[in-house]
Amino acid sequence: MKCFFLADSFLIVSFLNGNSFSISNSLPNDLQSASNVFAKSVEVFGLRVLSTNAVSDAKVLHTANVLAEYLDNDENGSVDQPSVLSKLMG
């Protein structure tokens, strides 16, 4: 696991199971209204995993990895069933 410090946020990158996910301690602009509850976010194939500060970074990265493996079971970097991703994205 590598850590990077950015000007306004703390970024952690996970390289578990060949996936590269980063935790941002600032929410994307379109989710700022939820910043009173959520403090961390990770993007997985366009889906967002959100968590509070009470959740450890390891658990957030684990969740991102489980979601990625669910969507890309053969781990080739592409979603196996785009219709599933489409339904999850609403």
mmCIF file with all atom_site columns, N, CA, C and O in Angstrom, residues 27-75:
data_model
loop_
_atom_site.group_PDB
_atom_site.id
_atom_site.type_symbol
_atom_site.label_atom_id
_atom_site.label_alt_id
_atom_site.label_comp_id
_atom_site.label_asym_id
_atom_site.label_entity_id
_atom_site.label_seq_id
_atom_site.pdbx_PDB_ins_code
_atom_site.Cartn_x
_atom_site.Cartn_y
_atom_site.Cartn_z
_atom_site.occupancy
_atom_site.B_iso_or_equiv
_atom_site.pdbx_formal_charge
_atom_site.auth_seq_id
_atom_site.auth_comp_id
_atom_site.auth_asym_id
_atom_site.auth_atom_id
_atom_site.pdbx_PDB_model_num
ATOM 1   N N  . LEU A 1 27 ? -15.090 14.373  -0.663  1.00 0.00 ? 27 LEU A N  1
ATOM 2   C CA . LEU A 1 27 ? -16.100 13.841  -1.572  1.00 0.00 ? 27 LEU A CA 1
ATOM 3   C C  . LEU A 1 27 ? -16.074 14.601  -2.890  1.00 0.00 ? 27 LEU A C  1
ATOM 4   O O  . LEU A 1 27 ? -15.716 15.780  -2.932  1.00 0.00 ? 27 LEU A O  1
ATOM 5   N N  . PRO A 1 28 ? -16.496 13.940  -3.979  1.00 0.00 ? 28 PRO A N  1
ATOM 6   C CA . PRO A 1 28 ? -16.613 14.640  -5.259  1.00 0.00 ? 28 PRO A CA 1
ATOM 7   C C  . PRO A 1 28 ? -17.600 15.805  -5.134  1.00 0.00 ? 28 PRO A C  1
ATOM 8   O O  . PRO A 1 28 ? -18.472 15.809  -4.259  1.00 0.00 ? 28 PRO A O  1
ATOM 9   N N  . ASN A 1 29 ? -17.461 16.780  -5.998  1.00 0.00 ? 29 ASN A N  1
ATOM 10  C CA . ASN A 1 29 ? -18.295 17.991  -5.937  1.00 0.00 ? 29 ASN A CA 1
ATOM 11  C C  . ASN A 1 29 ? -19.786 17.687  -5.910  1.00 0.00 ? 29 ASN A C  1
ATOM 12  O O  . ASN A 1 29 ? -20.535 18.336  -5.194  1.00 0.00 ? 29 ASN A O  1
ATOM 13  N N  . ASP A 1 30 ? -20.231 16.688  -6.686  1.00 0.00 ? 30 ASP A N  1
ATOM 14  C CA . ASP A 1 30 ? -21.662 16.398  -6.747  1.00 0.00 ? 30 ASP A CA 1
ATOM 15  C C  . ASP A 1 30 ? -22.190 15.724  -5.482  1.00 0.00 ? 30 ASP A C  1
ATOM 16  O O  . ASP A 1 30 ? -23.394 15.565  -5.324  1.00 0.00 ? 30 ASP A O  1
ATOM 17  N N  . LEU A 1 31 ? -21.298 15.351  -4.570  1.00 0.00 ? 31 LEU A N  1
ATOM 18  C CA . LEU A 1 31 ? -21.725 14.713  -3.317  1.00 0.00 ? 31 LEU A CA 1
ATOM 19  C C  . LEU A 1 31 ? -21.403 15.562  -2.088  1.00 0.00 ? 31 LEU A C  1
ATOM 20  O O  . LEU A 1 31 ? -21.505 15.080  -0.959  1.00 0.00 ? 31 LEU A O  1
ATOM 21  N N  . GLN A 1 32 ? -21.026 16.804  -2.273  1.00 0.00 ? 32 GLN A N  1
ATOM 22  C CA . GLN A 1 32 ? -20.664 17.663  -1.152  1.00 0.00 ? 32 GLN A CA 1
ATOM 23  C C  . GLN A 1 32 ? -21.796 17.815  -0.140  1.00 0.00 ? 32 GLN A C  1
ATOM 24  O O  . GLN A 1 32 ? -21.546 17.994  1.040   1.00 0.00 ? 32 GLN A O  1
ATOM 25  N N  . SER A 1 33 ? -23.040 17.717  -0.593  1.00 0.00 ? 33 SER A N  1
ATOM 26  C CA . SER A 1 33 ? -24.167 17.842  0.342   1.00 0.00 ? 33 SER A CA 1
ATOM 27  C C  . SER A 1 33 ? -24.206 16.685  1.346   1.00 0.00 ? 33 SER A C  1
ATOM 28  O O  . SER A 1 33 ? -24.842 16.789  2.386   1.00 0.00 ? 33 SER A O  1
ATOM 29  N N  . ALA A 1 34 ? -23.499 15.590  1.055   1.00 0.00 ? 34 ALA A N  1
ATOM 30  C CA . ALA A 1 34 ? -23.449 14.440  1.964   1.00 0.00 ? 34 ALA A CA 1
ATOM 31  C C  . ALA A 1 34 ? -22.209 14.463  2.845   1.00 0.00 ? 34 ALA A C  1
ATOM 32  O O  . ALA A 1 34 ? -21.978 13.539  3.621   1.00 0.00 ? 34 ALA A O  1
ATOM 33  N N  . SER A 1 35 ? -21.418 15.522  2.748   1.00 0.00 ? 35 SER A N  1
ATOM 34  C CA . SER A 1 35 ? -20.153 15.566  3.490   1.00 0.00 ? 35 SER A CA 1
ATOM 35  C C  . SER A 1 35 ? -20.342 15.687  5.001   1.00 0.00 ? 35 SER A C  1
ATOM 36  O O  . SER A 1 35 ? -19.403 15.454  5.758   1.00 0.00 ? 35 SER A O  1
ATOM 37  N N  . ASN A 1 36 ? -21.554 16.008  5.448   1.00 0.00 ? 36 ASN A N  1
ATOM 38  C CA . ASN A 1 36 ? -21.801 16.029  6.888   1.00 0.00 ? 36 ASN A CA 1
ATOM 39  C C  . ASN A 1 36 ? -21.928 14.610  7.454   1.00 0.00 ? 36 ASN A C  1
ATOM 40  O O  . ASN A 1 36 ? -21.889 14.419  8.659   1.00 0.00 ? 36 ASN A O  1
ATOM 41  N N  . VAL A 1 37 ? -22.072 13.616  6.564   1.00 0.00 ? 37 VAL A N  1
ATOM 42  C CA . VAL A 1 37 ? -22.167 12.217  6.990   1.00 0.00 ? 37 VAL A CA 1
ATOM 43  C C  . VAL A 1 37 ? -20.958 11.426  6.506   1.00 0.00 ? 37 VAL A C  1
ATOM 44  O O  . VAL A 1 37 ? -20.303 10.743  7.280   1.00 0.00 ? 37 VAL A O  1
ATOM 45  N N  . PHE A 1 38 ? -20.667 11.514  5.219   1.00 0.00 ? 38 PHE A N  1
ATOM 46  C CA . PHE A 1 38 ? -19.593 10.732  4.611   1.00 0.00 ? 38 PHE A CA 1
ATOM 47  C C  . PHE A 1 38 ? -18.334 11.565  4.446   1.00 0.00 ? 38 PHE A C  1
ATOM 48  O O  . PHE A 1 38 ? -18.395 12.751  4.142   1.00 0.00 ? 38 PHE A O  1
ATOM 49  N N  . ALA A 1 39 ? -17.195 10.910  4.638   1.00 0.00 ? 39 ALA A N  1
ATOM 50  C CA . ALA A 1 39 ? -15.927 11.624  4.553   1.00 0.00 ? 39 ALA A CA 1
ATOM 51  C C  . ALA A 1 39 ? -14.958 11.010  3.553   1.00 0.00 ? 39 ALA A C  1
ATOM 52  O O  . ALA A 1 39 ? -14.004 11.644  3.140   1.00 0.00 ? 39 ALA A O  1
ATOM 53  N N  . LYS A 1 40 ? -15.189 9.758   3.166   1.00 0.00 ? 40 LYS A N  1
ATOM 54  C CA . LYS A 1 40 ? -14.273 9.053   2.273   1.00 0.00 ? 40 LYS A CA 1
ATOM 55  C C  . LYS A 1 40 ? -15.034 8.529   1.069   1.00 0.00 ? 40 LYS A C  1
ATOM 56  O O  . LYS A 1 40 ? -16.208 8.168   1.176   1.00 0.00 ? 40 LYS A O  1
ATOM 57  N N  . SER A 1 41 ? -14.333 8.459   -0.058  1.00 0.00 ? 41 SER A N  1
ATOM 58  C CA . SER A 1 41 ? -14.956 7.881   -1.255  1.00 0.00 ? 41 SER A CA 1
ATOM 59  C C  . SER A 1 41 ? -13.918 7.141   -2.085  1.00 0.00 ? 41 SER A C  1
ATOM 60  O O  . SER A 1 41 ? -12.731 7.472   -2.085  1.00 0.00 ? 41 SER A O  1
ATOM 61  N N  . VAL A 1 42 ? -14.394 6.109   -2.771  1.00 0.00 ? 42 VAL A N  1
ATOM 62  C CA . VAL A 1 42 ? -13.595 5.328   -3.709  1.00 0.00 ? 42 VAL A CA 1
ATOM 63  C C  . VAL A 1 42 ? -14.479 5.069   -4.913  1.00 0.00 ? 42 VAL A C  1
ATOM 64  O O  . VAL A 1 42 ? -15.661 4.745   -4.763  1.00 0.00 ? 42 VAL A O  1
ATOM 65  N N  . GLU A 1 43 ? -13.926 5.195   -6.109  1.00 0.00 ? 43 GLU A N  1
ATOM 66  C CA . GLU A 1 43 ? -14.702 4.907   -7.312  1.00 0.00 ? 43 GLU A CA 1
ATOM 67  C C  . GLU A 1 43 ? -14.284 3.561   -7.889  1.00 0.00 ? 43 GLU A C  1
ATOM 68  O O  . GLU A 1 43 ? -13.092 3.280   -8.038  1.00 0.00 ? 43 GLU A O  1
ATOM 69  N N  . VAL A 1 44 ? -15.286 2.725   -8.193  1.00 0.00 ? 44 VAL A N  1
ATOM 70  C CA . VAL A 1 44 ? -15.076 1.397   -8.769  1.00 0.00 ? 44 VAL A CA 1
ATOM 71  C C  . VAL A 1 44 ? -15.981 1.270   -9.984  1.00 0.00 ? 44 VAL A C  1
ATOM 72  O O  . VAL A 1 44 ? -17.203 1.213   -9.837  1.00 0.00 ? 44 VAL A O  1
ATOM 73  N N  . PHE A 1 45 ? -15.403 1.241   -11.166 1.00 0.00 ? 45 PHE A N  1
ATOM 74  C CA . PHE A 1 45 ? -16.176 1.138   -12.412 1.00 0.00 ? 45 PHE A CA 1
ATOM 75  C C  . PHE A 1 45 ? -17.312 2.153   -12.477 1.00 0.00 ? 45 PHE A C  1
ATOM 76  O O  . PHE A 1 45 ? -18.408 1.852   -12.941 1.00 0.00 ? 45 PHE A O  1
ATOM 77  N N  . GLY A 1 46 ? -17.078 3.342   -11.976 1.00 0.00 ? 46 GLY A N  1
ATOM 78  C CA . GLY A 1 46 ? -18.094 4.390   -12.021 1.00 0.00 ? 46 GLY A CA 1
ATOM 79  C C  . GLY A 1 46 ? -19.032 4.404   -10.832 1.00 0.00 ? 46 GLY A C  1
ATOM 80  O O  . GLY A 1 46 ? -19.786 5.363   -10.655 1.00 0.00 ? 46 GLY A O  1
ATOM 81  N N  . LEU A 1 47 ? -19.009 3.369   -10.005 1.00 0.00 ? 47 LEU A N  1
ATOM 82  C CA . LEU A 1 47 ? -19.799 3.338   -8.773  1.00 0.00 ? 47 LEU A CA 1
ATOM 83  C C  . LEU A 1 47 ? -18.949 3.916   -7.649  1.00 0.00 ? 47 LEU A C  1
ATOM 84  O O  . LEU A 1 47 ? -17.724 3.805   -7.673  1.00 0.00 ? 47 LEU A O  1
ATOM 85  N N  . ARG A 1 48 ? -19.581 4.495   -6.676  1.00 0.00 ? 48 ARG A N  1
ATOM 86  C CA . ARG A 1 48 ? -18.843 5.086   -5.563  1.00 0.00 ? 48 ARG A CA 1
ATOM 87  C C  . ARG A 1 48 ? -19.114 4.335   -4.276  1.00 0.00 ? 48 ARG A C  1
ATOM 88  O O  . ARG A 1 48 ? -20.255 4.025   -3.949  1.00 0.00 ? 48 ARG A O  1
ATOM 89  N N  . VAL A 1 49 ? -18.045 4.069   -3.563  1.00 0.00 ? 49 VAL A N  1
ATOM 90  C CA . VAL A 1 49 ? -18.120 3.505   -2.218  1.00 0.00 ? 49 VAL A CA 1
ATOM 91  C C  . VAL A 1 49 ? -17.875 4.679   -1.276  1.00 0.00 ? 49 VAL A C  1
ATOM 92  O O  . VAL A 1 49 ? -16.840 5.341   -1.361  1.00 0.00 ? 49 VAL A O  1
ATOM 93  N N  . LEU A 1 50 ? -18.827 4.956   -0.405  1.00 0.00 ? 50 LEU A N  1
ATOM 94  C CA . LEU A 1 50 ? -18.709 6.064   0.547   1.00 0.00 ? 50 LEU A CA 1
ATOM 95  C C  . LEU A 1 50 ? -18.617 5.510   1.961   1.00 0.00 ? 50 LEU A C  1
ATOM 96  O O  . LEU A 1 50 ? -19.211 4.469   2.263   1.00 0.00 ? 50 LEU A O  1
ATOM 97  N N  . SER A 1 51 ? -17.896 6.218   2.822   1.00 0.00 ? 51 SER A N  1
ATOM 98  C CA . SER A 1 51 ? -17.827 5.795   4.219   1.00 0.00 ? 51 SER A CA 1
ATOM 99  C C  . SER A 1 51 ? -17.639 7.004   5.123   1.00 0.00 ? 51 SER A C  1
ATOM 100 O O  . SER A 1 51 ? -17.265 8.087   4.676   1.00 0.00 ? 51 SER A O  1
ATOM 101 N N  . THR A 1 52 ? -17.884 6.772   6.386   1.00 0.00 ? 52 THR A N  1
ATOM 102 C CA . THR A 1 52 ? -17.634 7.795   7.398   1.00 0.00 ? 52 THR A CA 1
ATOM 103 C C  . THR A 1 52 ? -16.168 7.699   7.824   1.00 0.00 ? 52 THR A C  1
ATOM 104 O O  . THR A 1 52 ? -15.461 6.748   7.465   1.00 0.00 ? 52 THR A O  1
ATOM 105 N N  . ASN A 1 53 ? -15.735 8.652   8.627   1.00 0.00 ? 53 ASN A N  1
ATOM 106 C CA . ASN A 1 53 ? -14.369 8.606   9.160   1.00 0.00 ? 53 ASN A CA 1
ATOM 107 C C  . ASN A 1 53 ? -14.167 7.446   10.122  1.00 0.00 ? 53 ASN A C  1
ATOM 108 O O  . ASN A 1 53 ? -13.041 7.018   10.346  1.00 0.00 ? 53 ASN A O  1
ATOM 109 N N  . ALA A 1 54 ? -15.255 6.932   10.680  1.00 0.00 ? 54 ALA A N  1
ATOM 110 C CA . ALA A 1 54 ? -15.152 5.846   11.652  1.00 0.00 ? 54 ALA A CA 1
ATOM 111 C C  . ALA A 1 54 ? -14.735 4.522   11.006  1.00 0.00 ? 54 ALA A C  1
ATOM 112 O O  . ALA A 1 54 ? -14.265 3.613   11.695  1.00 0.00 ? 54 ALA A O  1
ATOM 113 N N  . VAL A 1 55 ? -14.893 4.400   9.699   1.00 0.00 ? 55 VAL A N  1
ATOM 114 C CA . VAL A 1 55 ? -14.542 3.168   8.986   1.00 0.00 ? 55 VAL A CA 1
ATOM 115 C C  . VAL A 1 55 ? -13.064 3.240   8.606   1.00 0.00 ? 55 VAL A C  1
ATOM 116 O O  . VAL A 1 55 ? -12.604 4.234   8.046   1.00 0.00 ? 55 VAL A O  1
ATOM 117 N N  . SER A 1 56 ? -12.332 2.170   8.909   1.00 0.00 ? 56 SER A N  1
ATOM 118 C CA . SER A 1 56 ? -10.901 2.163   8.595   1.00 0.00 ? 56 SER A CA 1
ATOM 119 C C  . SER A 1 56 ? -10.684 2.148   7.083   1.00 0.00 ? 56 SER A C  1
ATOM 120 O O  . SER A 1 56 ? -11.516 1.652   6.320   1.00 0.00 ? 56 SER A O  1
ATOM 121 N N  . ASP A 1 57 ? -9.553  2.688   6.667   1.00 0.00 ? 57 ASP A N  1
ATOM 122 C CA . ASP A 1 57 ? -9.211  2.690   5.245   1.00 0.00 ? 57 ASP A CA 1
ATOM 123 C C  . ASP A 1 57 ? -9.118  1.266   4.710   1.00 0.00 ? 57 ASP A C  1
ATOM 124 O O  . ASP A 1 57 ? -9.509  0.998   3.582   1.00 0.00 ? 57 ASP A O  1
ATOM 125 N N  . ALA A 1 58 ? -8.632  0.346   5.528   1.00 0.00 ? 58 ALA A N  1
ATOM 126 C CA . ALA A 1 58 ? -8.521  -1.052  5.106   1.00 0.00 ? 58 ALA A CA 1
ATOM 127 C C  . ALA A 1 58 ? -9.891  -1.634  4.768   1.00 0.00 ? 58 ALA A C  1
ATOM 128 O O  . ALA A 1 58 ? -10.041 -2.362  3.775   1.00 0.00 ? 58 ALA A O  1
ATOM 129 N N  . LYS A 1 59 ? -10.900 -1.305  5.555   1.00 0.00 ? 59 LYS A N  1
ATOM 130 C CA . LYS A 1 59 ? -12.254 -1.812  5.289   1.00 0.00 ? 59 LYS A CA 1
ATOM 131 C C  . LYS A 1 59 ? -12.857 -1.158  4.038   1.00 0.00 ? 59 LYS A C  1
ATOM 132 O O  . LYS A 1 59 ? -13.566 -1.810  3.281   1.00 0.00 ? 59 LYS A O  1
ATOM 133 N N  . VAL A 1 60 ? -12.576 0.110   3.835   1.00 0.00 ? 60 VAL A N  1
ATOM 134 C CA . VAL A 1 60 ? -13.075 0.790   2.635   1.00 0.00 ? 60 VAL A CA 1
ATOM 135 C C  . VAL A 1 60 ? -12.444 0.160   1.396   1.00 0.00 ? 60 VAL A C  1
ATOM 136 O O  . VAL A 1 60 ? -13.127 -0.137  0.409   1.00 0.00 ? 60 VAL A O  1
ATOM 137 N N  . LEU A 1 61 ? -11.133 -0.082  1.436   1.00 0.00 ? 61 LEU A N  1
ATOM 138 C CA . LEU A 1 61 ? -10.452 -0.707  0.299   1.00 0.00 ? 61 LEU A CA 1
ATOM 139 C C  . LEU A 1 61 ? -10.931 -2.144  0.087   1.00 0.00 ? 61 LEU A C  1
ATOM 140 O O  . LEU A 1 61 ? -11.065 -2.599  -1.049  1.00 0.00 ? 61 LEU A O  1
ATOM 141 N N  . HIS A 1 62 ? -11.199 -2.853  1.183   1.00 0.00 ? 62 HIS A N  1
ATOM 142 C CA . HIS A 1 62 ? -11.727 -4.213  1.062   1.00 0.00 ? 62 HIS A CA 1
ATOM 143 C C  . HIS A 1 62 ? -13.081 -4.190  0.350   1.00 0.00 ? 62 HIS A C  1
ATOM 144 O O  . HIS A 1 62 ? -13.335 -4.998  -0.546  1.00 0.00 ? 62 HIS A O  1
ATOM 145 N N  . THR A 1 63 ? -13.934 -3.260  0.723   1.00 0.00 ? 63 THR A N  1
ATOM 146 C CA . THR A 1 63 ? -15.237 -3.127  0.079   1.00 0.00 ? 63 THR A CA 1
ATOM 147 C C  . THR A 1 63 ? -15.079 -2.831  -1.402  1.00 0.00 ? 63 THR A C  1
ATOM 148 O O  . THR A 1 63 ? -15.767 -3.423  -2.240  1.00 0.00 ? 63 THR A O  1
ATOM 149 N N  . ALA A 1 64 ? -14.171 -1.934  -1.743  1.00 0.00 ? 64 ALA A N  1
ATOM 150 C CA . ALA A 1 64 ? -13.920 -1.602  -3.154  1.00 0.00 ? 64 ALA A CA 1
ATOM 151 C C  . ALA A 1 64 ? -13.440 -2.823  -3.917  1.00 0.00 ? 64 ALA A C  1
ATOM 152 O O  . ALA A 1 64 ? -13.869 -3.071  -5.053  1.00 0.00 ? 64 ALA A O  1
ATOM 153 N N  . ASN A 1 65 ? -12.567 -3.615  -3.308  1.00 0.00 ? 65 ASN A N  1
ATOM 154 C CA . ASN A 1 65 ? -12.063 -4.815  -3.965  1.00 0.00 ? 65 ASN A CA 1
ATOM 155 C C  . ASN A 1 65 ? -13.147 -5.869  -4.156  1.00 0.00 ? 65 ASN A C  1
ATOM 156 O O  . ASN A 1 65 ? -13.212 -6.512  -5.202  1.00 0.00 ? 65 ASN A O  1
ATOM 157 N N  . VAL A 1 66 ? -14.002 -6.041  -3.152  1.00 0.00 ? 66 VAL A N  1
ATOM 158 C CA . VAL A 1 66 ? -15.104 -7.008  -3.276  1.00 0.00 ? 66 VAL A CA 1
ATOM 159 C C  . VAL A 1 66 ? -16.049 -6.575  -4.399  1.00 0.00 ? 66 VAL A C  1
ATOM 160 O O  . VAL A 1 66 ? -16.466 -7.392  -5.222  1.00 0.00 ? 66 VAL A O  1
ATOM 161 N N  . LEU A 1 67 ? -16.380 -5.296  -4.452  1.00 0.00 ? 67 LEU A N  1
ATOM 162 C CA . LEU A 1 67 ? -17.249 -4.782  -5.509  1.00 0.00 ? 67 LEU A CA 1
ATOM 163 C C  . LEU A 1 67 ? -16.605 -4.990  -6.875  1.00 0.00 ? 67 LEU A C  1
ATOM 164 O O  . LEU A 1 67 ? -17.270 -5.427  -7.823  1.00 0.00 ? 67 LEU A O  1
ATOM 165 N N  . ALA A 1 68 ? -15.322 -4.710  -6.981  1.00 0.00 ? 68 ALA A N  1
ATOM 166 C CA . ALA A 1 68 ? -14.618 -4.888  -8.256  1.00 0.00 ? 68 ALA A CA 1
ATOM 167 C C  . ALA A 1 68 ? -14.608 -6.349  -8.687  1.00 0.00 ? 68 ALA A C  1
ATOM 168 O O  . ALA A 1 68 ? -14.823 -6.662  -9.860  1.00 0.00 ? 68 ALA A O  1
ATOM 169 N N  . GLU A 1 69 ? -14.379 -7.247  -7.748  1.00 0.00 ? 69 GLU A N  1
ATOM 170 C CA . GLU A 1 69 ? -14.368 -8.675  -8.080  1.00 0.00 ? 69 GLU A CA 1
ATOM 171 C C  . GLU A 1 69 ? -15.759 -9.172  -8.460  1.00 0.00 ? 69 GLU A C  1
ATOM 172 O O  . GLU A 1 69 ? -15.893 -10.066 -9.291  1.00 0.00 ? 69 GLU A O  1
ATOM 173 N N  . TYR A 1 70 ? -16.782 -8.601  -7.856  1.00 0.00 ? 70 TYR A N  1
ATOM 174 C CA . TYR A 1 70 ? -18.160 -8.951  -8.214  1.00 0.00 ? 70 TYR A CA 1
ATOM 175 C C  . TYR A 1 70 ? -18.447 -8.546  -9.658  1.00 0.00 ? 70 TYR A C  1
ATOM 176 O O  . TYR A 1 70 ? -19.037 -9.310  -10.426 1.00 0.00 ? 70 TYR A O  1
ATOM 177 N N  . LEU A 1 71 ? -18.003 -7.358  -10.024 1.00 0.00 ? 71 LEU A N  1
ATOM 178 C CA . LEU A 1 71 ? -18.282 -6.845  -11.366 1.00 0.00 ? 71 LEU A CA 1
ATOM 179 C C  . LEU A 1 71 ? -17.327 -7.393  -12.419 1.00 0.00 ? 71 LEU A C  1
ATOM 180 O O  . LEU A 1 71 ? -17.687 -7.502  -13.591 1.00 0.00 ? 71 LEU A O  1
ATOM 181 N N  . ASP A 1 72 ? -16.115 -7.701  -12.032 1.00 0.00 ? 72 ASP A N  1
ATOM 182 C CA . ASP A 1 72 ? -15.085 -8.176  -12.959 1.00 0.00 ? 72 ASP A CA 1
ATOM 183 C C  . ASP A 1 72 ? -14.477 -9.454  -12.404 1.00 0.00 ? 72 ASP A C  1
ATOM 184 O O  . ASP A 1 72 ? -13.327 -9.480  -11.975 1.00 0.00 ? 72 ASP A O  1
ATOM 185 N N  . ASN A 1 73 ? -15.248 -10.529 -12.427 1.00 0.00 ? 73 ASN A N  1
ATOM 186 C CA . ASN A 1 73 ? -14.838 -11.779 -11.799 1.00 0.00 ? 73 ASN A CA 1
ATOM 187 C C  . ASN A 1 73 ? -13.572 -12.362 -12.402 1.00 0.00 ? 73 ASN A C  1
ATOM 188 O O  . ASN A 1 73 ? -12.768 -12.957 -11.698 1.00 0.00 ? 73 ASN A O  1
ATOM 189 N N  . ASP A 1 74 ? -13.377 -12.198 -13.696 1.00 0.00 ? 74 ASP A N  1
ATOM 190 C CA . ASP A 1 74 ? -12.167 -12.752 -14.319 1.00 0.00 ? 74 ASP A CA 1
ATOM 191 C C  . ASP A 1 74 ? -10.966 -11.807 -14.212 1.00 0.00 ? 74 ASP A C  1
ATOM 192 O O  . ASP A 1 74 ? -9.884  -12.113 -14.688 1.00 0.00 ? 74 ASP A O  1
ATOM 193 N N  . GLU A 1 75 ? -11.165 -10.656 -13.590 1.00 0.00 ? 75 GLU A N  1
ATOM 194 C CA . GLU A 1 75 ? -10.126 -9.679  -13.306 1.00 0.00 ? 75 GLU A CA 1
ATOM 195 C C  . GLU A 1 75 ? -9.312  -9.272  -14.533 1.00 0.00 ? 75 GLU A C  1
ATOM 196 O O  . GLU A 1 75 ? -8.095  -9.150  -14.487 1.00 0.00 ? 75 GLU A O  1
#
